[in-house]
XYZ file of N, CA and C in Angstrom:
870
model
N 79.883 -43.184 29.983
C 79.705 -41.795 30.378
C 78.364 -41.639 31.081
N 78.349 -40.956 32.207
C 77.149 -40.759 33.018
C 76.897 -39.271 33.198
N 75.664 -38.834 32.938
C 75.286 -37.442 33.124
C 74.009 -37.387 33.957
N 73.944 -36.435 34.890
C 72.783 -36.274 35.759
C 72.288 -34.840 35.680
N 70.978 -34.688 35.498
C 70.355 -33.373 35.427
C 69.134 -33.343 36.331
N 68.832 -32.177 36.849
C 67.625 -31.978 37.633
C 66.732 -31.016 36.868
N 65.485 -31.405 36.627
C 64.632 -30.656 35.716
C 63.223 -30.503 36.259
N 62.515 -29.535 35.701
C 61.076 -29.451 35.898
C 60.449 -30.140 34.696
N 59.170 -30.457 34.763
C 58.541 -31.228 33.693
C 58.710 -30.603 32.309
N 58.173 -29.398 32.125
C 58.139 -28.812 30.796
C 59.515 -28.364 30.313
N 60.220 -27.592 31.150
C 61.524 -27.078 30.755
C 62.496 -28.216 30.502
N 62.464 -29.208 31.372
C 63.386 -30.323 31.222
C 63.144 -31.107 29.948
N 61.870 -31.259 29.593
C 61.551 -32.002 28.378
C 62.066 -31.273 27.146
N 61.957 -29.949 27.145
C 62.459 -29.159 26.016
C 63.971 -29.237 25.899
N 64.670 -28.945 26.976
C 66.111 -28.737 26.908
C 66.941 -30.017 26.979
N 66.408 -31.022 27.607
C 67.197 -32.237 27.774
C 66.705 -33.363 26.877
N 65.436 -33.735 27.023
C 64.920 -34.858 26.253
C 64.956 -34.581 24.754
N 64.456 -33.419 24.334
C 64.442 -33.107 22.905
C 65.851 -33.040 22.326
N 66.789 -32.458 23.087
C 68.169 -32.376 22.606
C 68.794 -33.766 22.524
N 68.480 -34.609 23.525
C 69.004 -35.983 23.529
C 68.479 -36.746 22.327
N 67.195 -36.588 22.032
C 66.591 -37.265 20.889
C 67.228 -36.781 19.587
N 67.426 -35.470 19.477
C 68.075 -34.923 18.276
C 69.472 -35.489 18.086
N 70.180 -35.700 19.191
C 71.552 -36.211 19.119
C 71.604 -37.689 18.740
N 70.586 -38.447 19.174
C 70.673 -39.901 19.031
C 69.759 -40.511 17.973
N 68.753 -39.792 17.482
C 67.796 -40.437 16.580
C 68.436 -40.869 15.260
N 69.369 -40.073 14.743
C 70.066 -40.472 13.518
C 71.013 -41.630 13.783
N 71.755 -41.526 14.883
C 72.698 -42.597 15.241
C 71.966 -43.897 15.547
N 70.731 -43.788 16.095
C 69.977 -44.984 16.478
C 69.643 -45.859 15.284
N 69.447 -45.239 14.132
C 69.087 -46.002 12.931
C 70.233 -46.906 12.496
N 71.444 -46.433 12.684
C 72.621 -47.190 12.230
C 73.320 -47.935 13.370
N 72.886 -47.712 14.595
C 73.538 -48.339 15.740
C 73.173 -49.814 15.865
N 74.172 -50.625 16.163
C 73.914 -52.048 16.400
C 73.242 -52.270 17.751
N 73.438 -51.349 18.676
C 72.849 -51.451 20.009
C 71.649 -50.510 20.121
N 70.572 -50.940 20.755
C 69.376 -50.093 20.873
C 69.596 -48.863 21.738
N 68.924 -47.784 21.377
C 68.921 -46.539 22.135
C 67.556 -46.446 22.808
N 67.530 -46.283 24.146
C 66.250 -46.340 24.856
C 66.036 -45.138 25.766
N 64.792 -44.654 25.778
C 64.337 -43.622 26.691
C 63.434 -44.312 27.712
N 63.813 -44.254 28.991
C 63.121 -45.018 30.038
C 62.379 -44.074 30.984
N 61.114 -44.397 31.267
C 60.286 -43.578 32.161
C 59.664 -44.478 33.230
N 59.212 -43.896 34.354
C 58.649 -44.715 35.430
C 57.239 -45.221 35.161
N 56.433 -44.429 34.448
C 55.026 -44.786 34.252
C 54.633 -44.690 32.778
N 53.612 -45.441 32.413
C 53.102 -45.380 31.043
C 52.492 -44.002 30.757
N 51.926 -43.367 31.787
C 51.363 -42.031 31.601
C 52.457 -41.032 31.225
N 53.656 -41.209 31.800
C 54.795 -40.351 31.447
C 55.179 -40.567 29.994
N 55.115 -41.809 29.569
C 55.427 -42.154 28.184
C 54.447 -41.477 27.226
N 53.171 -41.517 27.588
C 52.153 -40.882 26.750
C 52.363 -39.367 26.690
N 52.760 -38.782 27.828
C 53.012 -37.337 27.881
C 54.161 -36.949 26.948
N 55.237 -37.729 26.979
C 56.387 -37.437 26.131
C 56.011 -37.545 24.657
N 55.250 -38.587 24.307
C 54.837 -38.763 22.911
C 53.949 -37.610 22.449
N 53.098 -37.144 23.355
C 52.230 -36.008 23.032
C 53.049 -34.750 22.766
N 54.040 -34.496 23.610
C 54.882 -33.313 23.437
C 55.707 -33.417 22.156
N 56.240 -34.596 21.876
C 57.036 -34.778 20.670
C 56.196 -34.553 19.418
N 54.939 -35.020 19.470
C 54.044 -34.805 18.328
C 53.744 -33.321 18.156
N 53.547 -32.620 19.264
C 53.257 -31.185 19.226
C 54.454 -30.396 18.688
N 55.665 -30.880 19.030
C 56.890 -30.214 18.587
C 57.324 -30.675 17.198
N 56.528 -31.592 16.615
C 56.848 -32.159 15.309
C 58.250 -32.769 15.306
N 58.540 -33.490 16.390
C 59.863 -34.095 16.579
C 59.759 -35.616 16.477
N 60.466 -36.183 15.540
C 60.446 -37.624 15.352
C 61.464 -38.298 16.279
N 61.059 -39.451 16.829
C 61.994 -40.231 17.637
C 62.177 -41.620 17.037
N 62.080 -41.702 15.713
C 62.263 -42.964 15.000
C 63.633 -43.558 15.319
N 63.632 -44.831 15.651
C 64.873 -45.526 15.984
C 65.164 -45.578 17.462
N 64.459 -44.747 18.251
C 64.644 -44.724 19.706
C 63.461 -45.425 20.365
N 63.747 -46.385 21.232
C 62.692 -47.103 21.942
C 62.317 -46.341 23.204
N 61.049 -45.961 23.315
C 60.536 -45.317 24.526
C 59.816 -46.383 25.342
N 60.342 -46.693 26.524
C 59.827 -47.812 27.313
C 59.654 -47.411 28.779
N 58.942 -48.242 29.531
C 58.812 -48.038 30.975
C 59.915 -48.818 31.691
N 60.086 -48.540 32.964
C 61.114 -49.212 33.768
C 60.853 -50.714 33.860
N 59.575 -51.116 33.826
C 59.244 -52.537 33.875
C 59.710 -53.268 32.619
N 59.612 -52.602 31.474
C 60.091 -53.203 30.232
C 61.607 -53.337 30.261
N 62.292 -52.328 30.819
C 63.742 -52.402 30.963
C 64.125 -53.581 31.847
N 63.377 -53.776 32.926
C 63.644 -54.904 33.828
C 63.545 -56.234 33.082
N 62.515 -56.379 32.270
C 62.326 -57.611 31.505
C 63.488 -57.851 30.543
N 63.966 -56.769 29.927
C 65.095 -56.877 28.999
C 66.359 -57.335 29.718
N 66.613 -56.764 30.895
C 67.805 -57.142 31.656
C 67.687 -58.559 32.194
N 66.479 -58.959 32.546
C 66.274 -60.330 33.023
C 66.602 -61.332 31.926
N 66.222 -61.012 30.699
C 66.569 -61.888 29.575
C 68.081 -61.954 29.395
N 68.739 -60.819 29.638
C 70.196 -60.763 29.457
C 70.927 -61.615 30.490
N 70.419 -61.664 31.728
C 71.085 -62.440 32.780
C 70.538 -63.854 32.871
N 69.552 -64.177 32.002
C 68.998 -65.533 31.916
C 68.475 -66.028 33.260
N 67.532 -65.291 33.812
C 66.892 -65.668 35.076
C 66.029 -66.910 34.869
N 66.179 -67.894 35.754
C 65.432 -69.144 35.637
C 63.954 -68.962 35.962
N 63.652 -68.074 36.907
C 62.276 -67.899 37.343
C 61.560 -66.831 36.520
N 60.231 -66.926 36.495
C 59.424 -65.965 35.751
C 59.020 -64.811 36.649
N 59.065 -63.606 36.096
C 58.674 -62.423 36.842
C 57.166 -62.430 37.043
N 56.736 -62.408 38.297
C 55.311 -62.491 38.617
C 54.640 -61.125 38.490
N 53.413 -61.118 38.014
C 52.630 -59.885 38.004
C 52.184 -59.604 39.439
N 51.739 -58.371 39.678
C 51.294 -58.032 41.028
C 50.078 -58.861 41.419
N 49.222 -59.140 40.460
C 48.036 -59.958 40.733
C 48.434 -61.367 41.148
N 49.455 -61.927 40.472
C 49.940 -63.261 40.830
C 50.505 -63.268 42.251
N 51.264 -62.234 42.583
C 51.876 -62.151 43.913
C 50.800 -62.051 44.996
N 49.770 -61.257 44.753
C 48.685 -61.127 45.732
C 47.971 -62.460 45.932
N 47.726 -63.175 44.842
C 47.041 -64.464 44.925
C 47.859 -65.467 45.711
N 49.160 -65.563 45.407
C 50.029 -66.498 46.121
C 50.094 -66.140 47.599
N 50.202 -64.843 47.898
C 50.274 -64.427 49.290
C 48.992 -64.787 50.037
N 47.852 -64.573 49.407
C 46.571 -64.895 50.051
C 46.475 -66.381 50.361
N 46.943 -67.214 49.454
C 46.921 -68.667 49.673
C 47.835 -69.056 50.831
N 48.999 -68.417 50.904
C 49.946 -68.707 51.976
C 49.403 -68.220 53.312
N 48.834 -67.027 53.329
C 48.318 -66.442 54.574
C 47.210 -67.296 55.186
N 46.420 -67.937 54.350
C 45.340 -68.785 54.851
C 45.860 -69.980 55.639
N 47.098 -70.373 55.390
C 47.680 -71.527 56.078
C 48.197 -71.165 57.469
N 48.233 -69.849 57.785
C 48.748 -69.396 59.081
C 47.607 -68.759 59.885
N 46.680 -69.596 60.291
C 45.508 -69.099 61.019
C 45.863 -68.556 62.400
N 46.994 -68.998 62.964
C 47.397 -68.548 64.295
C 48.409 -67.404 64.243
N 48.670 -66.892 63.033
C 49.622 -65.810 62.856
C 48.859 -64.487 62.795
N 49.117 -63.620 63.764
C 48.380 -62.347 63.848
C 48.623 -61.474 62.623
N 49.843 -61.472 62.103
C 50.159 -60.669 60.918
C 49.386 -61.196 59.714
N 49.325 -62.510 59.574
C 48.625 -63.113 58.443
C 47.133 -62.810 58.479
N 46.559 -62.807 59.675
C 45.131 -62.537 59.804
C 44.761 -61.155 59.269
N 45.613 -60.180 59.553
C 45.339 -58.828 59.073
C 45.725 -58.632 57.624
N 46.852 -59.211 57.229
C 47.382 -58.986 55.889
C 46.586 -59.688 54.799
N 45.860 -60.739 55.148
C 45.112 -61.485 54.137
C 44.045 -60.622 53.478
N 43.555 -59.607 54.202
C 42.545 -58.715 53.649
C 43.164 -57.525 52.920
N 44.414 -57.231 53.230
C 45.130 -56.138 52.568
C 46.545 -56.606 52.220
N 46.674 -57.552 51.299
C 47.991 -58.129 50.972
C 48.980 -57.116 50.402
N 48.489 -56.069 49.746
C 49.382 -55.104 49.105
C 50.301 -54.424 50.113
N 49.770 -54.137 51.303
C 50.577 -53.463 52.327
C 51.774 -54.326 52.727
N 51.536 -55.596 52.977
C 52.617 -56.500 53.391
C 53.591 -56.732 52.231
N 53.071 -56.902 51.013
C 53.937 -57.116 49.853
C 54.826 -55.906 49.594
N 54.282 -54.717 49.814
C 55.075 -53.496 49.641
C 56.217 -53.442 50.647
N 55.938 -53.851 51.900
C 56.989 -53.879 52.916
C 58.085 -54.875 52.532
N 57.671 -56.026 52.020
C 58.649 -57.023 51.572
C 59.503 -56.476 50.438
N 58.862 -55.799 49.499
C 59.592 -55.233 48.359
C 60.605 -54.189 48.819
N 60.185 -53.336 49.730
C 61.089 -52.285 50.213
C 62.289 -52.880 50.926
N 62.051 -53.950 51.657
C 63.136 -54.614 52.370
C 64.120 -55.223 51.378
N 63.593 -55.922 50.368
C 64.459 -56.573 49.391
C 65.154 -55.550 48.499
N 64.447 -54.463 48.141
C 65.065 -53.425 47.314
C 66.212 -52.740 48.042
N 66.131 -52.714 49.372
C 67.214 -52.123 50.170
C 68.361 -53.104 50.374
N 68.237 -54.297 49.788
C 69.301 -55.283 49.902
C 69.344 -56.010 51.227
N 68.244 -55.974 51.988
C 68.219 -56.600 53.299
C 67.551 -57.975 53.241
N 68.007 -58.918 54.069
C 67.389 -60.253 54.126
C 66.065 -60.197 54.872
N 65.260 -61.254 54.733
C 63.960 -61.297 55.405
C 64.097 -61.316 56.922
N 65.252 -61.730 57.414
C 65.490 -61.757 58.856
C 65.495 -60.353 59.451
N 65.521 -59.326 58.578
C 65.519 -57.952 59.064
C 64.145 -57.518 59.559
N 63.101 -58.319 59.286
C 61.784 -58.011 59.823
C 61.863 -58.079 61.347
N 61.423 -57.046 62.071
C 61.532 -57.035 63.537
C 60.601 -58.024 64.236
N 59.471 -58.372 63.626
C 58.508 -59.290 64.236
C 58.672 -60.704 63.683
N 58.699 -61.667 64.591
C 58.873 -63.061 64.191
C 57.750 -63.522 63.276
N 56.513 -63.100 63.568
C 55.366 -63.501 62.762
C 55.510 -63.006 61.316
N 56.039 -61.800 61.167
C 56.238 -61.241 59.832
C 57.326 -62.001 59.086
N 58.392 -62.363 59.789
C 59.482 -63.121 59.148
C 58.979 -64.472 58.664
N 58.225 -65.160 59.501
C 57.705 -66.487 59.141
C 56.797 -66.396 57.923
N 55.921 -65.397 57.915
C 54.985 -65.229 56.810
C 55.717 -64.883 55.514
N 56.692 -63.989 55.602
C 57.451 -63.586 54.414
C 58.251 -64.761 53.850
N 58.881 -65.527 54.716
C 59.655 -66.682 54.271
C 58.766 -67.713 53.586
N 57.566 -67.927 54.125
C 56.626 -68.874 53.523
C 56.149 -68.376 52.156
N 55.933 -67.081 52.067
C 55.484 -66.493 50.800
C 56.533 -66.669 49.711
N 57.782 -66.319 50.003
C 58.829 -66.432 48.985
C 59.136 -67.889 48.645
N 59.010 -68.751 49.630
C 59.224 -70.178 49.365
C 58.185 -70.692 48.380
N 56.933 -70.293 48.593
C 55.850 -70.720 47.698
C 56.050 -70.141 46.307
N 56.474 -68.899 46.232
C 56.724 -68.270 44.934
C 57.790 -69.030 44.150
N 58.852 -69.409 44.842
C 59.940 -70.127 44.177
C 59.509 -71.523 43.744
N 58.657 -72.154 44.538
C 58.135 -73.471 44.154
C 57.323 -73.389 42.866
N 56.677 -72.255 42.669
C 55.867 -72.039 41.464
C 56.690 -71.486 40.307
N 57.982 -71.276 40.553
C 58.851 -70.744 39.517
C 58.640 -69.267 39.254
N 58.228 -68.530 40.310
C 57.957 -67.102 40.191
C 58.888 -66.293 41.082
N 59.048 -65.030 40.771
C 59.803 -64.120 41.631
C 59.188 -62.733 41.538
N 59.343 -61.936 42.591
C 58.829 -60.570 42.600
C 59.814 -59.662 41.877
N 59.373 -58.438 41.570
C 60.273 -57.522 40.865
C 61.472 -57.149 41.736
N 61.260 -57.094 43.064
C 62.372 -56.758 43.958
C 63.430 -57.857 43.928
N 62.990 -59.118 43.912
C 63.930 -60.240 43.811
C 64.643 -60.222 42.460
N 63.893 -59.909 41.403
C 64.487 -59.862 40.068
C 65.593 -58.820 40.008
N 65.344 -57.650 40.613
C 66.363 -56.601 40.631
C 67.600 -57.058 41.394
N 67.396 -57.795 42.478
C 68.528 -58.320 43.244
C 69.356 -59.278 42.416
N 68.682 -60.137 41.659
C 69.400 -61.129 40.863
C 70.190 -60.456 39.748
N 69.608 -59.403 39.169
C 70.341 -58.639 38.149
C 71.571 -57.999 38.773
N 71.389 -57.428 39.955
C 72.488 -56.780 40.668
C 73.580 -57.780 41.011
N 73.196 -58.955 41.470
C 74.173 -59.971 41.838
C 74.958 -60.453 40.632
N 74.311 -60.441 39.466
C 75.009 -60.810 38.239
C 76.126 -59.804 37.932
N 75.816 -58.518 38.103
C 76.817 -57.480 37.880
C 77.937 -57.585 38.907
N 77.578 -57.966 40.137
C 78.584 -58.121 41.184
C 79.434 -59.370 40.994
N 79.040 -60.217 40.041
C 79.764 -61.462 39.849
C 79.431 -62.467 40.921
N 78.184 -62.421 41.419
C 77.810 -63.260 42.554
C 77.431 -64.682 42.161
N 77.381 -64.984 40.872
C 76.923 -66.298 40.452
C 77.854 -67.418 40.903
N 79.131 -67.096 41.099
C 80.068 -68.147 41.516
C 80.816 -67.768 42.787
N 80.414 -66.679 43.413
C 81.105 -66.233 44.615
C 80.111 -66.063 45.745
N 80.613 -65.828 46.940
C 79.740 -65.714 48.099
C 79.326 -64.274 48.361
N 79.261 -63.475 47.308
C 78.837 -62.088 47.472
C 77.326 -62.003 47.394
N 76.739 -61.117 48.156
C 75.297 -60.927 48.204
C 74.939 -59.545 47.674
N 73.670 -59.388 47.293
C 73.219 -58.091 46.807
C 73.359 -57.023 47.877
N 73.175 -57.447 49.164
C 73.278 -56.439 50.221
C 74.696 -55.878 50.349
N 75.711 -56.608 49.826
C 77.070 -56.078 49.837
C 77.140 -54.761 49.062
N 76.330 -54.685 48.033
C 76.275 -53.497 47.190
C 75.890 -52.271 48.008
N 74.951 -52.455 48.940
C 74.459 -51.334 49.734
C 75.361 -51.055 50.931
N 75.942 -52.105 51.515
C 76.778 -51.916 52.697
C 78.153 -51.375 52.338
N 78.695 -51.825 51.196
C 80.021 -51.387 50.788
C 79.970 -50.142 49.909
N 78.759 -49.841 49.416
C 78.641 -48.725 48.491
C 79.165 -49.130 47.125
N 79.527 -48.162 46.339
C 80.001 -48.439 44.992
C 81.520 -48.592 45.053
N 81.921 -49.768 45.463
C 83.333 -50.042 45.699
C 84.097 -50.152 44.392
N 85.395 -50.251 44.526
C 86.256 -50.381 43.348
C 85.947 -51.660 42.587
N 85.638 -52.753 43.313
C 85.335 -54.020 42.664
C 84.067 -53.926 41.832
N 83.070 -53.183 42.363
C 81.830 -52.999 41.609
C 82.099 -52.179 40.351
N 82.852 -51.089 40.500
C 83.158 -50.247 39.348
C 83.961 -51.018 38.298
N 84.842 -51.888 38.751
C 85.639 -52.681 37.815
C 84.736 -53.632 37.041
N 83.771 -54.227 37.734
C 82.831 -55.127 37.078
C 82.012 -54.371 36.036
N 81.608 -53.160 36.362
C 80.844 -52.326 35.436
C 81.673 -52.014 34.194
N 82.941 -51.688 34.406
C 83.832 -51.390 33.277
C 83.963 -52.591 32.353
N 84.014 -53.784 32.931
C 84.123 -55.000 32.120
C 82.878 -55.215 31.265
N 81.699 -54.982 31.867
C 80.455 -55.166 31.129
C 80.281 -54.110 30.040
N 80.795 -52.902 30.266
C 80.659 -51.837 29.300
C 81.444 -52.096 28.014
N 82.388 -53.046 28.064
C 83.163 -53.364 26.875
C 82.281 -54.017 25.815
N 81.193 -54.678 26.262
C 80.217 -55.269 25.354
C 78.823 -54.848 25.811
N 78.461 -53.578 25.612
C 77.203 -53.047 26.140
C 75.976 -53.670 25.484
N 74.910 -53.729 26.253
C 73.627 -54.216 25.748
C 72.874 -53.083 25.057
N 73.101 -51.841 25.536
C 72.448 -50.662 24.969
C 73.489 -49.667 24.477
N 73.131 -48.950 23.417
C 74.020 -47.901 22.947
C 73.993 -46.705 23.875
N 72.770 -46.332 24.330
C 72.611 -45.221 25.259
C 71.257 -45.338 25.945
N 71.189 -44.847 27.193
C 69.950 -44.837 27.963
C 69.683 -43.427 28.472
N 68.425 -43.014 28.428
C 67.995 -41.763 29.051
C 66.860 -42.085 30.009
N 67.072 -41.818 31.311
C 66.034 -42.002 32.324
C 65.385 -40.649 32.574
N 64.081 -40.575 32.320
C 63.380 -39.302 32.491
C 62.182 -39.462 33.431
N 61.973 -38.469 34.319
C 60.778 -38.435 35.152
C 60.887 -39.172 36.468
N 62.096 -39.581 36.849
C 62.277 -40.308 38.107
C 62.568 -39.336 39.249
N 62.201 -39.749 40.462
C 62.442 -38.945 41.659
C 62.571 -39.890 42.852
N 62.621 -39.335 44.053
C 62.757 -40.165 45.250
C 61.554 -41.086 45.446
N 60.466 -40.830 44.734
C 59.303 -41.724 44.791
C 59.620 -43.073 44.156
N 60.701 -43.120 43.377
C 61.099 -44.377 42.708
C 62.333 -45.003 43.367
N 62.466 -44.863 44.671
C 63.596 -45.473 45.376
C 63.692 -46.968 45.090
N 62.534 -47.617 44.935
C 62.536 -49.074 44.737
C 63.234 -49.483 43.440
N 63.406 -48.544 42.513
C 64.075 -48.851 41.242
C 65.542 -48.443 41.239
N 66.039 -47.970 42.362
C 67.400 -47.434 42.406
C 68.439 -48.430 41.890
N 68.451 -49.641 42.452
C 69.479 -50.617 42.062
C 69.355 -51.007 40.596
N 68.121 -51.128 40.093
C 67.931 -51.492 38.687
C 68.463 -50.396 37.766
N 68.161 -49.155 38.115
C 68.634 -48.034 37.304
C 70.150 -47.941 37.328
N 70.730 -48.128 38.517
C 72.177 -48.024 38.651
C 72.886 -49.147 37.899
N 72.328 -50.343 37.990
C 72.934 -51.480 37.317
C 72.801 -51.345 35.795
N 71.730 -50.689 35.331
C 71.543 -50.518 33.888
C 72.734 -49.791 33.258
N 73.406 -48.965 34.052
C 74.595 -48.273 33.556
C 75.647 -49.262 33.053
N 75.720 -50.401 33.737
C 76.741 -51.387 33.377
C 76.489 -51.996 32.001
N 75.248 -51.908 31.536
C 74.890 -52.505 30.250
C 74.743 -51.464 29.149
N 75.131 -50.214 29.434
C 74.938 -49.141 28.469
C 76.246 -48.403 28.180
N 76.405 -48.030 26.929
C 77.591 -47.275 26.559
C 77.597 -45.883 27.163
N 76.418 -45.279 27.317
C 76.275 -43.958 27.925
C 74.920 -43.888 28.616
N 74.854 -43.180 29.739
C 73.612 -43.084 30.506
C 73.386 -41.645 30.938
N 72.173 -41.153 30.706
C 71.781 -39.805 31.117
C 70.561 -39.902 32.014
N 70.603 -39.197 33.160
C 69.477 -39.171 34.091
C 68.869 -37.774 34.112
N 67.556 -37.702 34.014
C 66.831 -36.439 34.144
C 65.844 -36.583 35.292
N 66.284 -36.221 36.499
C 65.449 -36.348 37.684
C 64.564 -35.123 37.854
N 63.357 -35.346 38.334
C 62.440 -34.241 38.567
C 62.859 -33.461 39.809
N 62.742 -32.148 39.728
C 63.062 -31.313 40.875
C 61.995 -31.497 41.946
N 62.435 -31.683 43.210
C 61.513 -31.953 44.308
C 61.636 -30.905 45.405
N 60.608 -30.836 46.242
C 60.671 -29.984 47.419
C 61.650 -30.595 48.414
N 62.345 -29.765 49.200
C 63.317 -30.288 50.177
C 62.659 -31.222 51.183
N 63.275 -32.389 51.368
C 62.831 -33.352 52.372
C 63.978 -34.310 52.628
N 63.878 -35.060 53.710
C 64.924 -36.037 54.028
C 65.037 -37.073 52.927
N 63.892 -37.496 52.384
C 63.880 -38.504 51.328
C 64.545 -37.990 50.054
N 64.191 -36.764 49.662
C 64.762 -36.219 48.428
C 66.257 -35.955 48.572
N 66.678 -35.510 49.772
C 68.111 -35.275 49.991
C 68.890 -36.587 49.976
N 68.302 -37.636 50.537
C 68.956 -38.952 50.518
C 69.082 -39.460 49.089
N 68.028 -39.256 48.325
C 68.026 -39.658 46.913
C 69.150 -38.950 46.150
N 69.269 -37.664 46.350
C 70.322 -36.895 45.679
C 71.709 -37.331 46.126
N 71.850 -37.522 47.443
C 73.161 -37.885 47.985
C 73.634 -39.223 47.430
N 72.718 -40.186 47.325
C 73.086 -41.508 46.813
C 73.531 -41.421 45.353
N 72.779 -40.681 44.554
C 73.145 -40.583 43.146
C 74.434 -39.791 42.953
N 74.594 -38.764 43.759
C 75.804 -37.953 43.645
C 77.042 -38.761 44.004
N 76.947 -39.554 45.078
C 78.099 -40.341 45.520
C 78.387 -41.519 44.605
N 77.358 -41.980 43.890
C 77.533 -43.171 43.055
C 77.929 -42.853 41.622
N 77.955 -41.588 41.275
C 78.256 -41.209 39.899
C 79.750 -40.979 39.719
N 80.308 -41.642 38.771
C 81.730 -41.485 38.494
C 82.031 -40.134 37.864
N 81.099 -39.677 37.032
C 81.296 -38.423 36.316
C 80.083 -37.521 36.529
N 79.994 -36.836 37.684
C 78.859 -35.959 37.926
C 78.795 -34.824 36.923
N 77.586 -34.371 36.685
C 77.396 -33.295 35.713
C 78.090 -32.022 36.183
N 78.661 -31.309 35.275
C 79.363 -30.072 35.616
C 78.618 -28.878 35.023
N 78.692 -27.718 35.692
C 77.970 -26.540 35.208
C 78.480 -26.088 33.844
N 77.542 -25.665 32.999
C 77.908 -25.082 31.723
C 76.702 -24.347 31.175
N 76.923 -23.486 30.209
C 75.818 -22.700 29.656
C 74.998 -23.534 28.689
N 73.693 -23.226 28.604
C 72.806 -23.939 27.691
C 72.474 -23.043 26.512
N 72.660 -23.551 25.330
C 72.293 -22.802 24.140
C 71.855 -23.798 23.082
N 70.539 -24.060 23.016
C 70.033 -25.058 22.086
C 70.254 -24.675 20.629
N 70.299 -23.379 20.334
C 70.490 -22.948 18.949
C 71.824 -23.406 18.383
N 72.776 -23.619 19.269
C 74.101 -24.039 18.824
C 74.267 -25.551 18.842
N 73.187 -26.283 19.216
C 73.247 -27.737 19.198
C 74.224 -28.319 20.182
N 74.221 -27.814 21.410
C 75.148 -28.326 22.417
C 74.829 -29.779 22.719
N 75.816 -30.685 22.735
C 75.577 -32.094 23.057
C 74.894 -32.240 24.402
N 74.103 -33.301 24.518
C 73.313 -33.475 25.729
C 74.166 -33.600 26.977
N 75.377 -34.155 26.828
C 76.211 -34.322 28.008
C 76.673 -32.991 28.580
N 76.553 -31.905 27.805
C 76.985 -30.608 28.282
C 75.829 -29.755 28.791
N 74.597 -30.276 28.659
C 73.442 -29.502 29.085
C 73.226 -29.678 30.575
N 73.255 -28.610 31.363
C 73.040 -28.726 32.801
C 71.562 -28.748 33.108
N 71.229 -28.744 34.393
C 69.834 -28.690 34.804
C 69.161 -27.449 34.258
N 67.848 -27.581 33.970
C 67.118 -26.442 33.438
C 66.940 -25.350 34.485
N 66.953 -25.736 35.770
C 66.729 -24.745 36.808
C 67.880 -24.674 37.818
N 68.797 -25.603 37.710
C 69.974 -25.561 38.577
C 71.138 -26.141 37.798
N 72.311 -25.587 37.956
C 73.425 -25.924 37.080
C 74.102 -27.235 37.400
N 73.773 -27.854 38.517
C 74.368 -29.156 38.831
C 73.451 -29.897 39.786
N 73.697 -31.194 39.856
C 72.891 -32.020 40.747
C 73.472 -31.906 42.136
N 73.083 -30.859 42.848
C 73.695 -30.504 44.133
C 72.713 -30.708 45.260
N 73.180 -31.297 46.365
C 72.325 -31.519 47.518
C 71.685 -30.240 48.003
N 72.375 -29.126 47.928
C 71.860 -27.875 48.460
C 70.798 -27.245 47.574
N 70.601 -27.796 46.365
C 69.645 -27.193 45.458
C 68.235 -27.647 45.730
N 68.052 -28.709 46.569
C 66.724 -29.231 46.843
C 65.984 -28.283 47.764
């Protein structure tokens, strides 16, 4: 079961997160599968804990984690051979590789600001595109050398890790399917069938994603694939100002959801289940509401 809500920080935390915790904290103690609340940043995690303490609300039995911790958990589940590199490790490896390309104009500039080039590589890989999609030959050569060196060291970036998790869900381990098929074909029937198969033996009892927005596009595939490992998934996206990016973010989630949230009245006094709680400020996750 998938539910999507659009919320503001304070109102959303009251009506969605607190209700979700009330619904699952008792079940979490007896559940064989972990119940997890996932946020984009550690600061968001601290904010939620502060509010829960102020509301005298216990979340015993529910794991509150960041998206990076979720990634590590899924990597263990798919048994990735390579180790997930820290950002510091990636910068160091890139700097070493860039020094070997003294005649490469891109390398000369990027060696002093490796984060900019690494971010471009991540965005390309998160979009499911191959390195050949770089328009400049110098950039392609540098990127290929960087990833080759990373693999020689037994390391991978978070964008590569997300691709490998996605390919596992696609059944790509023994077939010629690529992660980019996921983006080009969309959420095809074959992908949905694979998700249904994985849901028969879920890794998580339930997941709640809170505090995500179009600023977290790079986590899109990881979040979407996490559904395949969870018995139920609830998304609480932050309400954003209208923009092309935010509309694209909404459109992708709306089209990829099998069971979009439907409008209904909110009444916390009656203990309405979280799946029936609509957005705190808009009754559905609608493109026109941005």
